[in-house]
Coordinates of C-alpha atoms and ligand atoms in Angstrom, one line a residue:
M9 CA 84.2 104.9 93.7
S10 CA 84.0 102.0 96.0
F11 CA 86.1 98.9 95.3
T12 CA 87.2 95.8 97.0
I13 CA 90.7 94.2 97.6
H14 CA 91.2 90.6 98.6
G15 CA 94.0 89.2 100.7
I16 CA 94.4 86.6 103.4
G17 CA 92.6 87.3 106.6
V18 CA 94.9 86.4 109.4
S19 CA 92.8 87.7 112.3
G20 CA 89.1 87.9 112.2
G21 CA 86.7 90.7 113.0
I22 CA 85.6 93.9 111.5
A23 CA 87.2 97.4 111.6
I24 CA 85.9 100.6 110.0
G25 CA 88.2 103.6 109.8
H26 CA 90.5 105.8 107.8
A27 CA 93.6 104.5 106.1
H28 CA 96.9 105.6 107.3
L29 CA 99.7 104.7 104.9
V30 CA 103.1 103.9 106.4
S31 CA 105.8 104.3 103.9
H32 CA 109.0 102.5 104.6
A33 CA 112.3 104.1 103.8
K34 CA 113.7 102.5 100.7
L35 CA 117.1 101.0 100.7
E36 CA 117.9 103.2 97.8
T37 CA 120.1 106.1 98.5
A38 CA 122.3 108.8 96.9
H39 CA 126.1 108.5 96.9
Y40 CA 128.1 111.6 97.6
V41 CA 131.7 112.2 98.4
V42 CA 132.4 113.7 101.9
P43 CA 135.3 116.1 102.1
P44 CA 138.1 114.7 104.3
H45 CA 137.6 117.2 107.1
Q46 CA 133.9 116.2 107.3
V47 CA 134.4 112.4 107.5
P48 CA 134.5 112.4 111.3
D49 CA 131.2 114.3 111.4
E50 CA 129.7 111.7 109.0
S51 CA 130.8 108.9 111.3
V52 CA 129.2 110.7 114.2
R53 CA 126.0 111.1 112.2
F54 CA 126.0 107.3 111.5
D55 CA 126.7 106.5 115.2
T56 CA 123.9 108.9 116.3
A57 CA 121.4 107.2 114.0
I58 CA 122.4 103.7 115.3
R59 CA 122.0 105.1 118.9
A60 CA 118.6 106.6 118.0
V61 CA 117.3 103.4 116.6
R62 CA 118.6 101.5 119.6
E63 CA 116.8 103.9 122.0
E64 CA 113.7 103.6 119.8
L65 CA 113.7 99.8 120.0
E66 CA 114.5 99.9 123.7
E67 CA 111.6 102.2 124.2
V68 CA 109.3 99.9 122.3
R69 CA 110.5 97.0 124.5
A70 CA 109.9 99.0 127.7
G71 CA 106.5 100.0 126.5
I72 CA 105.2 96.4 125.9
P73 CA 102.2 96.2 128.1
T74 CA 102.3 93.6 130.9
G75 CA 100.4 90.6 129.8
A76 CA 101.2 91.2 126.1
P77 CA 102.0 88.0 124.2
A78 CA 105.5 86.8 124.8
E79 CA 106.4 87.0 121.1
F80 CA 106.5 90.8 121.3
G81 CA 109.6 91.0 123.6
A82 CA 111.3 88.2 121.6
F83 CA 110.8 90.1 118.3
V84 CA 112.1 93.4 119.6
N85 CA 115.1 91.6 121.2
L86 CA 115.8 90.1 117.8
H87 CA 115.9 93.5 116.1
L88 CA 118.2 94.9 118.8
M89 CA 120.6 92.0 118.4
I90 CA 120.7 92.6 114.6
L91 CA 121.3 96.3 115.2
N92 CA 124.0 95.7 117.7
D93 CA 125.8 93.2 115.4
S94 CA 129.1 94.8 114.3
T95 CA 128.3 94.0 110.6
L96 CA 125.6 96.7 110.8
S97 CA 126.7 99.0 113.6
I98 CA 130.5 99.1 113.1
T99 CA 131.5 98.1 109.5
P100 CA 129.7 101.0 107.8
R101 CA 131.8 103.4 109.8
K102 CA 134.9 101.9 108.3
I103 CA 133.4 102.3 104.8
I104 CA 132.6 106.0 105.5
E105 CA 136.3 106.5 106.5
D106 CA 137.8 104.4 103.7
E107 CA 135.6 105.6 100.9
Q108 CA 134.9 109.1 102.3
C109 CA 131.2 108.6 101.5
N110 CA 128.0 109.6 103.1
A111 CA 126.6 107.4 105.9
E112 CA 123.5 106.2 103.9
W113 CA 125.7 105.0 101.1
A114 CA 128.1 103.2 103.5
L115 CA 125.2 101.4 105.1
K116 CA 123.7 100.5 101.7
V117 CA 127.0 99.1 100.4
Q118 CA 127.4 97.0 103.5
V119 CA 123.8 95.8 103.5
D120 CA 123.8 95.0 99.8
A121 CA 126.9 92.9 100.3
L122 CA 125.4 91.3 103.3
L123 CA 122.1 90.4 101.6
A124 CA 123.9 89.1 98.4
R125 CA 125.9 86.5 100.3
F126 CA 123.2 85.9 102.9
D127 CA 123.1 82.2 102.6
E128 CA 126.8 81.8 103.1
I129 CA 127.7 84.3 105.8
E130 CA 129.1 82.7 109.0
D131 CA 126.7 84.3 111.4
A132 CA 123.9 81.8 111.5
Y133 CA 121.7 84.3 113.3
L134 CA 121.9 87.0 110.6
R135 CA 121.7 84.5 107.7
E136 CA 118.3 83.4 108.9
R137 CA 116.9 86.9 109.3
K138 CA 117.1 88.6 106.0
A139 CA 113.7 90.3 106.3
D140 CA 114.4 91.4 109.8
V141 CA 117.8 92.8 108.7
I142 CA 116.0 94.9 106.1
Q143 CA 113.5 96.2 108.6
V144 CA 116.3 97.2 111.0
V145 CA 118.2 98.9 108.2
E146 CA 115.1 100.8 107.1
R147 CA 114.8 102.2 110.6
V148 CA 118.4 103.3 110.5
M149 CA 117.9 104.9 107.1
K150 CA 114.8 106.7 108.5
A151 CA 116.9 107.9 111.5
L152 CA 119.6 109.2 109.1
A153 CA 117.0 111.1 107.2
G154 CA 116.2 112.9 110.4
Q155 CA 112.8 111.2 111.0
P156 CA 113.4 108.6 113.6
G157 CA 110.4 106.8 114.9
Y158 CA 106.8 106.9 114.1
I159 CA 104.8 110.1 114.3
P160 CA 101.1 109.4 114.6
P161 CA 98.7 111.4 112.5
P162 CA 96.5 113.9 114.4
P163 CA 93.2 112.4 115.6
R164 CA 90.3 113.0 113.2
A165 CA 87.5 115.3 114.0
D166 CA 84.8 113.3 112.3
G167 CA 83.0 110.4 113.9
E168 CA 85.1 107.6 112.4
G169 CA 88.1 107.9 114.6
N170 CA 89.6 104.5 113.9
L171 CA 92.9 104.3 112.0
I172 CA 93.6 101.4 109.7
L173 CA 97.3 100.9 109.1
V174 CA 98.3 100.1 105.6
A175 CA 101.9 99.0 105.0
R176 CA 104.0 97.1 102.5
D177 CA 105.2 94.9 105.3
L178 CA 105.4 95.3 109.1
S179 CA 108.0 94.1 111.5
P180 CA 106.7 92.7 114.8
A181 CA 108.5 95.6 116.5
D182 CA 106.4 98.0 114.4
V183 CA 103.3 96.2 115.4
V184 CA 104.0 96.6 119.1
Q185 CA 104.7 100.3 118.5
F186 CA 101.6 100.8 116.4
K187 CA 99.5 99.0 118.9
R188 CA 100.2 101.8 121.4
H189 CA 98.7 104.2 118.8
Q190 CA 95.5 102.2 118.9
F191 CA 95.2 101.1 115.3
A192 CA 92.0 99.2 114.7
S193 CA 93.5 96.9 112.0
F194 CA 96.6 96.1 110.1
L195 CA 96.7 95.7 106.3
T196 CA 99.9 94.6 104.5
D197 CA 100.9 93.9 100.9
L198 CA 103.3 91.2 101.8
G199 CA 103.3 88.3 104.4
G200 CA 101.9 84.8 104.6
V201 CA 99.6 83.2 107.1
T202 CA 102.5 82.3 109.3
S203 CA 104.5 85.5 108.9
H204 CA 105.6 87.3 112.1
T205 CA 103.0 90.0 111.6
A206 CA 100.2 87.5 111.2
V207 CA 101.2 85.7 114.4
V208 CA 101.3 88.9 116.4
A209 CA 98.1 90.3 114.9
R210 CA 96.3 87.1 115.6
S211 CA 97.4 87.0 119.2
L212 CA 96.3 90.7 119.6
N213 CA 92.9 89.8 118.1
I214 CA 93.0 92.8 115.7
P215 CA 91.2 92.2 112.4
S216 CA 94.1 92.0 109.9
I217 CA 94.8 91.0 106.3
V218 CA 98.1 90.2 104.7
A219 CA 99.2 89.4 101.1
L220 CA 97.0 92.2 99.7
H221 CA 99.8 92.8 97.1
S222 CA 98.8 96.4 96.0
A223 CA 96.9 97.9 98.9
R224 CA 99.4 100.6 99.4
K225 CA 99.1 101.6 95.7
L226 CA 95.3 101.5 95.6
I227 CA 94.3 103.0 98.9
R228 CA 94.9 106.7 99.5
E229 CA 95.8 108.3 102.8
N230 CA 92.7 109.1 104.8
E231 CA 90.4 107.1 102.6
L232 CA 87.5 105.4 104.5
V233 CA 87.9 101.6 104.5
I234 CA 86.1 98.6 105.9
V235 CA 88.3 95.6 106.9
D236 CA 86.6 92.3 107.1
G237 CA 89.4 90.2 108.7
T238 CA 87.3 87.0 108.7
Q239 CA 86.7 87.1 104.9
G240 CA 90.1 88.7 104.1
V241 CA 88.3 91.6 102.3
V242 CA 89.0 95.3 102.3
I243 CA 86.2 97.6 101.0
V244 CA 87.7 100.9 100.0
D245 CA 85.5 104.0 100.0
P246 CA 82.3 102.0 100.7
D247 CA 78.9 103.3 99.7
A248 CA 76.3 104.1 102.2
P249 CA 74.5 100.7 102.3
A250 CA 77.8 98.8 102.7
L251 CA 78.8 101.1 105.5
A252 CA 75.5 100.7 107.3
E253 CA 75.6 97.0 106.9
Y254 CA 79.2 96.7 108.4
R255 CA 78.4 99.2 111.2
L256 CA 75.6 96.9 112.2
R257 CA 77.9 93.8 112.0
L258 CA 80.5 95.6 114.0
R259 CA 78.1 96.4 116.8
E260 CA 76.9 92.8 116.8
F261 CA 80.5 91.6 116.8
D262 CA 81.4 93.8 119.9
L263 CA 78.3 92.6 121.7
E264 CA 79.2 89.0 120.9
R265 CA 82.7 89.5 122.4
Q266 CA 81.3 90.8 125.6
K267 CA 78.9 87.9 125.9
L268 CA 81.6 85.4 125.2
R269 CA 83.4 86.4 128.4
R270 CA 80.6 84.8 130.3
L271 CA 81.5 81.4 128.9
K272 CA 84.9 81.3 130.6
H273 CA 83.8 78.8 133.3
T274 CA 81.2 77.0 131.2
R275 CA 82.0 73.3 130.5
A276 CA 82.6 72.8 126.8
A277 CA 79.9 70.3 125.6
T278 CA 77.7 69.9 122.6
L279 CA 73.9 70.2 122.8
D280 CA 73.7 66.4 122.9
G281 CA 76.1 66.3 125.9
V282 CA 79.4 65.3 124.3
H283 CA 82.3 66.9 126.2
V284 CA 85.1 68.5 124.3
E285 CA 88.5 69.4 125.7
L286 CA 89.7 72.9 124.9
H287 CA 93.4 73.6 125.5
A288 CA 95.7 76.5 124.7
N289 CA 98.8 76.8 122.6
I290 CA 101.6 78.8 124.2
E291 CA 105.1 79.9 123.2
L292 CA 106.6 80.9 126.6
P293 CA 105.7 80.4 130.2
G294 CA 104.3 84.0 130.4
D295 CA 101.4 83.0 128.1
V296 CA 99.8 80.8 130.7
A297 CA 97.9 83.7 132.3
E298 CA 96.0 84.5 129.1
A299 CA 95.3 80.8 128.6
K300 CA 93.7 80.6 132.0
D301 CA 91.9 83.9 131.5
N302 CA 90.2 82.3 128.5
G303 CA 89.2 79.2 130.4
A304 CA 91.7 76.8 128.9
T305 CA 91.5 73.4 130.7
G306 CA 95.1 72.6 129.8
I307 CA 98.0 73.5 127.6
G308 CA 97.7 71.4 124.5
L309 CA 100.9 72.7 122.9
F310 CA 103.9 74.4 124.5
R311 CA 106.2 75.2 121.6
S312 CA 109.3 74.8 123.7
E313 CA 111.7 75.8 120.9
F314 CA 110.8 79.4 121.7
L315 CA 113.0 79.1 124.7
F316 CA 115.9 78.5 122.3
L317 CA 115.3 81.5 120.0
N318 CA 116.7 85.0 119.9
R319 CA 119.7 84.2 122.1
A320 CA 123.4 83.4 121.5
D321 CA 123.6 80.5 124.0
L322 CA 121.4 77.5 124.7
P323 CA 119.1 77.2 127.7
D324 CA 120.7 74.7 130.1
E325 CA 118.9 71.9 131.9
D326 CA 118.1 74.0 135.0
E327 CA 116.8 77.0 133.0
Q328 CA 114.5 74.6 130.9
F329 CA 113.4 72.8 134.1
E330 CA 112.4 76.1 135.7
A331 CA 110.4 77.1 132.6
Y332 CA 108.6 73.8 132.3
R333 CA 108.0 73.6 136.1
K334 CA 106.5 77.1 136.1
V335 CA 104.0 76.2 133.4
A336 CA 103.1 73.0 135.2
M337 CA 102.6 74.7 138.5
D338 CA 100.8 77.7 137.1
M339 CA 98.3 75.3 135.5
E340 CA 97.6 73.8 139.0
G341 CA 97.4 70.1 138.0
L342 CA 95.7 70.6 134.6
P343 CA 97.5 68.8 131.8
V344 CA 100.5 70.6 130.1
T345 CA 101.7 69.1 126.8
I346 CA 105.2 70.2 126.1
R347 CA 106.6 69.7 122.6
T348 CA 110.3 68.9 122.4
Y349 CA 112.1 71.6 120.4
D350 CA 110.9 71.9 116.8
L351 CA 113.9 73.8 115.4
G352 CA 115.5 73.6 112.0
A353 CA 113.0 74.9 109.5
E354 CA 111.9 78.5 109.9
K355 CA 112.7 78.5 113.6
R356 CA 116.4 78.3 114.2
S357 CA 118.6 78.7 117.3
N358 CA 122.2 79.6 117.3
G359 CA 123.5 76.1 117.5
T360 CA 121.7 74.6 114.5
D361 CA 123.2 74.3 111.1
P362 CA 120.9 76.0 108.6
R363 CA 122.8 75.1 105.4
T364 CA 120.1 72.9 104.0
P365 CA 118.7 73.3 100.6
N366 CA 115.1 72.8 101.6
P367 CA 114.6 73.5 105.3
A368 CA 111.0 72.2 105.6
L369 CA 112.1 68.9 104.2
G370 CA 115.5 68.8 106.0
L371 CA 116.9 68.3 109.4
R372 CA 114.1 69.7 111.5
A373 CA 112.1 68.8 114.6
I374 CA 112.7 65.2 115.8
R375 CA 115.1 64.5 113.0
L376 CA 117.3 67.3 114.4
C377 CA 116.9 66.2 118.0
L378 CA 118.0 62.7 117.2
T379 CA 121.2 63.9 115.6
E380 CA 122.2 65.9 118.7
P381 CA 121.7 63.4 121.6
R382 CA 123.3 65.7 124.2
R383 CA 121.1 68.6 123.6
F384 CA 118.1 66.4 123.4
L385 CA 119.0 64.6 126.6
T386 CA 119.2 67.9 128.4
Q387 CA 115.7 68.8 127.4
L388 CA 114.3 65.4 128.2
R389 CA 115.9 65.5 131.7
A390 CA 114.5 68.9 132.3
L391 CA 111.0 67.8 131.1
L392 CA 111.1 64.7 133.4
R393 CA 112.3 66.7 136.4
A394 CA 109.5 69.2 135.9
S395 CA 106.9 66.4 135.6
H396 CA 107.2 65.9 139.3
Y397 CA 105.5 69.2 139.9
G398 CA 102.4 68.9 137.7
K399 CA 100.8 67.0 134.9
I400 CA 103.3 67.1 132.1
N401 CA 102.9 65.2 128.8
V402 CA 105.8 65.1 126.3
L403 CA 105.0 65.6 122.6
I404 CA 107.4 64.7 119.8
P405 CA 107.2 66.8 116.6
M406 CA 107.1 65.8 113.0
L407 CA 107.3 62.0 113.3
A408 CA 107.5 60.1 110.0
S409 CA 108.8 56.7 110.8
S410 CA 108.7 54.1 113.6
V411 CA 112.4 54.2 114.0
E412 CA 112.2 57.8 115.1
V413 CA 109.7 56.8 117.8
D414 CA 111.8 53.9 119.0
Q415 CA 114.9 56.1 119.2
T416 CA 113.0 58.8 121.0
L417 CA 111.6 56.4 123.5
S418 CA 115.0 55.0 124.2
A419 CA 116.4 58.5 124.7
I420 CA 113.6 59.1 127.2
Q421 CA 114.5 55.8 128.9
Q422 CA 118.1 56.9 129.1
A423 CA 117.1 60.2 130.6
K424 CA 114.9 58.5 133.2
K425 CA 117.7 56.1 134.1
S426 CA 120.2 59.0 134.6
L427 CA 117.7 60.8 136.9
E428 CA 117.1 57.6 138.9
E429 CA 120.8 57.1 139.3
E430 CA 121.0 60.6 140.8
G431 CA 117.9 60.1 142.9
I432 CA 116.0 62.8 141.2
A433 CA 112.2 62.4 141.1
Y434 CA 110.0 62.4 138.0
D435 CA 106.5 61.3 137.2
P436 CA 106.8 57.6 136.3
G437 CA 103.4 57.8 134.6
I438 CA 104.5 60.6 132.2
K439 CA 102.7 60.2 128.8
I440 CA 104.6 60.4 125.5
G441 CA 102.8 61.5 122.4
G442 CA 103.6 62.2 118.8
M443 CA 102.6 65.0 116.4
I444 CA 101.0 63.8 113.2
E445 CA 102.0 66.4 110.6
V446 CA 103.5 64.3 107.8
P447 CA 101.1 62.5 105.4
A448 CA 103.2 59.3 105.7
A449 CA 102.6 59.3 109.5
A450 CA 98.9 59.9 109.0
L451 CA 98.6 57.0 106.5
A452 CA 100.7 54.6 108.5
L453 CA 99.2 55.6 111.8
G454 CA 99.4 52.1 113.4
M455 CA 103.2 52.6 113.7
F456 CA 102.4 55.4 116.1
T457 CA 99.3 54.3 117.9
R458 CA 101.1 51.1 118.9
R459 CA 104.0 52.9 120.4
L460 CA 102.6 56.2 121.8
D461 CA 100.2 57.3 124.6
F462 CA 98.5 60.0 122.6
L463 CA 98.6 61.9 119.3
S464 CA 98.3 65.5 118.3
I465 CA 97.5 66.6 114.7
G466 CA 99.7 69.5 113.5
T467 CA 97.5 70.7 110.6
N468 CA 99.8 73.6 109.8
D469 CA 102.5 71.2 108.6
L470 CA 100.1 68.4 107.6
I471 CA 98.6 70.8 105.0
Q472 CA 102.0 72.1 104.0
Y473 CA 103.3 68.6 103.3
T474 CA 100.1 67.2 101.8
L475 CA 99.5 70.1 99.3
A476 CA 103.2 70.7 98.8
I477 CA 102.8 74.4 99.7
D478 CA 105.5 76.2 101.7
R479 CA 103.6 77.7 104.6
T480 CA 105.9 80.6 104.8
D481 CA 105.8 81.7 101.2
D482 CA 103.1 84.3 100.5
A483 CA 103.3 83.6 96.7
V484 CA 101.5 80.3 97.4
A485 CA 99.6 81.2 100.5
H486 CA 96.3 81.3 98.6
L487 CA 96.7 77.6 97.8
Y488 CA 96.9 76.7 101.5
D489 CA 93.5 75.0 101.9
P490 CA 92.4 73.2 105.0
L491 CA 89.3 72.1 103.1
H492 CA 91.1 70.3 100.4
P493 CA 89.6 66.8 100.0
A494 CA 92.9 65.2 100.6
V495 CA 93.3 67.1 103.9
L496 CA 89.8 66.2 105.1
S497 CA 90.3 62.6 104.2
L498 CA 93.6 62.4 106.1
L499 CA 92.0 64.1 109.2
S500 CA 89.1 61.7 109.2
H501 CA 91.4 58.8 108.8
I502 CA 93.7 59.9 111.7
I503 CA 90.8 60.6 114.1
K504 CA 89.0 57.3 113.3
T505 CA 92.1 55.1 113.4
A506 CA 93.2 56.6 116.7
E507 CA 89.8 56.1 118.2
K508 CA 89.7 52.5 117.1
A509 CA 93.2 52.0 118.7
R510 CA 91.9 53.8 121.8
V511 CA 94.7 56.4 121.6
P512 CA 93.6 59.9 122.5
V513 CA 94.0 62.4 119.6
A514 CA 94.1 66.2 119.7
L515 CA 94.4 68.8 117.0
C516 CA 96.8 71.8 117.7
G517 CA 97.2 73.5 114.3
E518 CA 95.6 76.8 113.3
M519 CA 92.5 74.8 112.1
A520 CA 91.6 74.2 115.8
G521 CA 91.0 77.9 116.4
D522 CA 89.0 78.5 113.2
V523 CA 85.4 78.7 114.3
M524 CA 84.2 78.0 110.8
L525 CA 85.8 74.6 111.0
T526 CA 84.7 73.7 114.6
R527 CA 81.6 71.8 113.6
L528 CA 83.3 70.0 110.8
L529 CA 86.1 68.8 113.2
L530 CA 83.5 67.8 115.8
A531 CA 81.6 65.8 113.1
L532 CA 84.9 64.1 112.1
G533 CA 85.1 62.9 115.6
L534 CA 87.6 65.3 117.2
R535 CA 87.1 65.8 120.9
H536 CA 90.2 67.7 121.8
F537 CA 91.2 71.1 120.4
S538 CA 94.2 73.2 121.2
M539 CA 94.5 76.7 119.9
H540 CA 95.8 80.2 120.6
S541 CA 94.0 81.5 123.7
A542 CA 92.3 84.4 121.8
H543 CA 90.1 81.8 120.0
L544 CA 89.1 79.6 122.9
L545 CA 85.8 81.2 123.9
D546 CA 84.6 81.6 120.3
V547 CA 85.2 77.9 119.6
K548 CA 83.6 77.0 122.9
Q549 CA 80.5 78.9 122.0
Q550 CA 80.3 77.1 118.7
I551 CA 80.6 73.7 120.5
L552 CA 77.8 74.7 122.9
R553 CA 75.5 75.4 119.9
S554 CA 76.3 72.2 118.0
D555 CA 74.2 69.0 117.9
L556 CA 76.5 66.2 116.9
G557 CA 73.6 64.0 115.7
Q558 CA 72.8 66.6 113.1
L559 CA 76.3 67.3 112.0
K560 CA 77.5 63.8 111.2
P561 CA 75.5 63.1 108.0
L562 CA 76.6 66.5 106.6
A563 CA 80.3 65.8 107.4
G564 CA 79.9 62.4 105.7
R565 CA 78.7 64.1 102.6
M566 CA 81.7 66.6 102.7
L567 CA 84.1 63.6 102.9
R568 CA 82.5 62.1 99.8
T569 CA 82.7 65.2 97.5
T570 CA 85.7 66.5 95.7
D571 CA 83.9 69.5 94.2
P572 CA 85.2 72.6 96.1
G573 CA 82.0 74.6 95.4
K574 CA 79.9 71.8 96.8
L575 CA 82.2 71.5 99.8
Q576 CA 81.7 75.2 100.6
V577 CA 77.9 74.9 100.3
L578 CA 78.0 71.9 102.7
L579 CA 80.3 73.7 105.1
D580 CA 77.9 76.7 105.1
E581 CA 75.0 74.3 105.8
L582 CA 77.0 72.7 108.6
N583 CA 77.6 76.1 110.2
S584 CA 74.0 77.5 109.7
Ligands
PEP9 C1 101.4 72.4 113.2 O1 102.3 72.2 112.4 O2 100.2 72.4 113.0 C2 101.8 72.8 114.6 C3 100.9 73.0 115.5 O3 103.1 73.1 114.8 P1 103.9 74.4 114.3 O4 102.9 75.4 113.7 O5 104.7 74.9 115.4 O6 104.8 73.8 113.2
MG10 MG1 104.3 71.7 113.0

C-alpha cells in the first residue's frame, strides 16, 4: 500500500531507490558485575572500543574526497576531540575498576551524569555539543557490541540500485562515511533546516529530507521509496503511475543539471537586460574552488567564525591574515565580503562564555565582538592587512542599533591607526557593510544606510527573529516561513529604502539559493544574491528566464495579500 510522509526538504532533487534503515545503538545497556580477576580485561575491552572508534573516525577523515566541503573535516575533527576528551575516554575505565562493572554500563553511567549536568560542566566545548556527544557514545557502544563501523548492504540485483538512507538522526561524520557508499538520499526523523546534517546534505546536493518524525517506524528495510527533496515528500511503496512520473522527472532533472554546467560563464541578466550579481557563501578558504567552479563573481559571505570553531586555541592575527589573504588572492580581484566572527549562539568557540539563558537573543555576533575588544581588534587588523591583496569588504553581523555601528567603525579606525603606525599597508578604500537580520534594524534602516557602505540581508536570522522561531529547533521548523507577509514586507522595505539611499544591498540567507524565490526577490528589487555554490547555476538560469517587467505587478499583489493560499497561487504564477 502506497503512502506519503512529509518532512522538511533541505536539499532539492529526486531520488528513487530502496530504503536502508540505519539503527543507532541505544544508550540503554545491561548492568552486570565483572569478577575481580576479569576487571583488567574489561578495561582493555573499553580501551579497544575507544581505539576502534578513533581509527574509524580517522579513516573517515582520511577518506574525505579532495574538494569536499570544508565542513566535513571540521565535523569529524569535532567528534575526534569529543572522543579523546578524558571524560569519555578515561573516566569510564575508573568506573569499571571502582564498581567492577561492564564497560557499557560504565560508559552509560558516565554519559548519563555528563548529559544531566550538561549546562553546568566546565568544559565549554562539551557543554555545547550534547548531540555530538551522544553520537560519539553511540559509536563506542556499537564498537563494544562488536560491530564497529558501518557495513553496507549487498548491492541489489534488480534495476533500482539506489539506496536511500533512513535514520533517526545522522552525524556529519556519518554523512561523510555514507557518502562513500553512494547513497542517493538521506532521510531523517530528527533535525531542523539548519542542523549539521542539513548543511552537509545541502552542500553535497543530495536530495534530503529531515524532521520526518516517524520514517524509521513507517518505512521497512528494502522498501521502494521516492524522495522528492524539493517538496519534502517521501512516497513509500509507490504505485506504477507515480513511479513512472517520477522516473520521468528524474531523467529531466539529470538532463537539466548537465545543461546548467553550460551557464558557468554566462553573465547573469534578466530577459530585459537587468544585470544581477551572483556571489557564493563560504565557510573556509578551501571552499573558493567550488565557488569559482560554479561561476561565482565574488564571495558574498565568508562566515569567518568557522576559523574559530573545533579548536582549543584562537587563530592569531597572522593565521587569520593568511586565511583572508588566500581567499582574496584566489578570487583574483573579484569582491570578497568577509563577515566578522558571528559566534555566541549555536556557533561557539572555546573562548566564549555560553552560559546565557537564550543564546539567540544573548551575547552573539557584533554584541560579543564589542565586549572583547582585543579579540575583535586582532580580526580587524588581519582583515585590513589582507585587504592589500585583493578586494575585501568587511561585513558586521546582527546589527540592531546605531551605537553598535559607531563602536565598530571606531574599532576599525583604531585598527587602521595601529597598522599605519607600524607602516603596514591596507586598502584605504575598504568598504564596511552591515547585516540586516534583526527586525529593528530593518525597520530603522536609515541608522545603517547613513553610516555604512553596503548592506546584506541575513534572512535566516531575520525570519527567526521576525516570527519568533528558533531556527535550530525542529519542533518549530515547520513554522519557519520565508513567505510570511511580515517577512515579505520587511524585505521589500529594506530593498526599497536602501535603493533610495543609494546603498547597495545583497541577500545572503538561504532564501537567496531557493530557486522558487528567485523571481520574487528580483521583483522586490534585489540585484545581488549570495548563496551556497551548489545553487548558483540554478538561480542564474532562473534569472536568465525572467522578465522583470512581467514580474513586478505580480510581486506587488503578493505584498498586498495576507492570505497564505493566495500567496502560494501568486508565487506559482510568478514562477510559471
Ligand atoms: C543569515 O542569518 O541569514 C545568515 C546569512 O547568517 P547565518 O546563517 O550565518 O546566521
Ligand atoms: Mg545570521
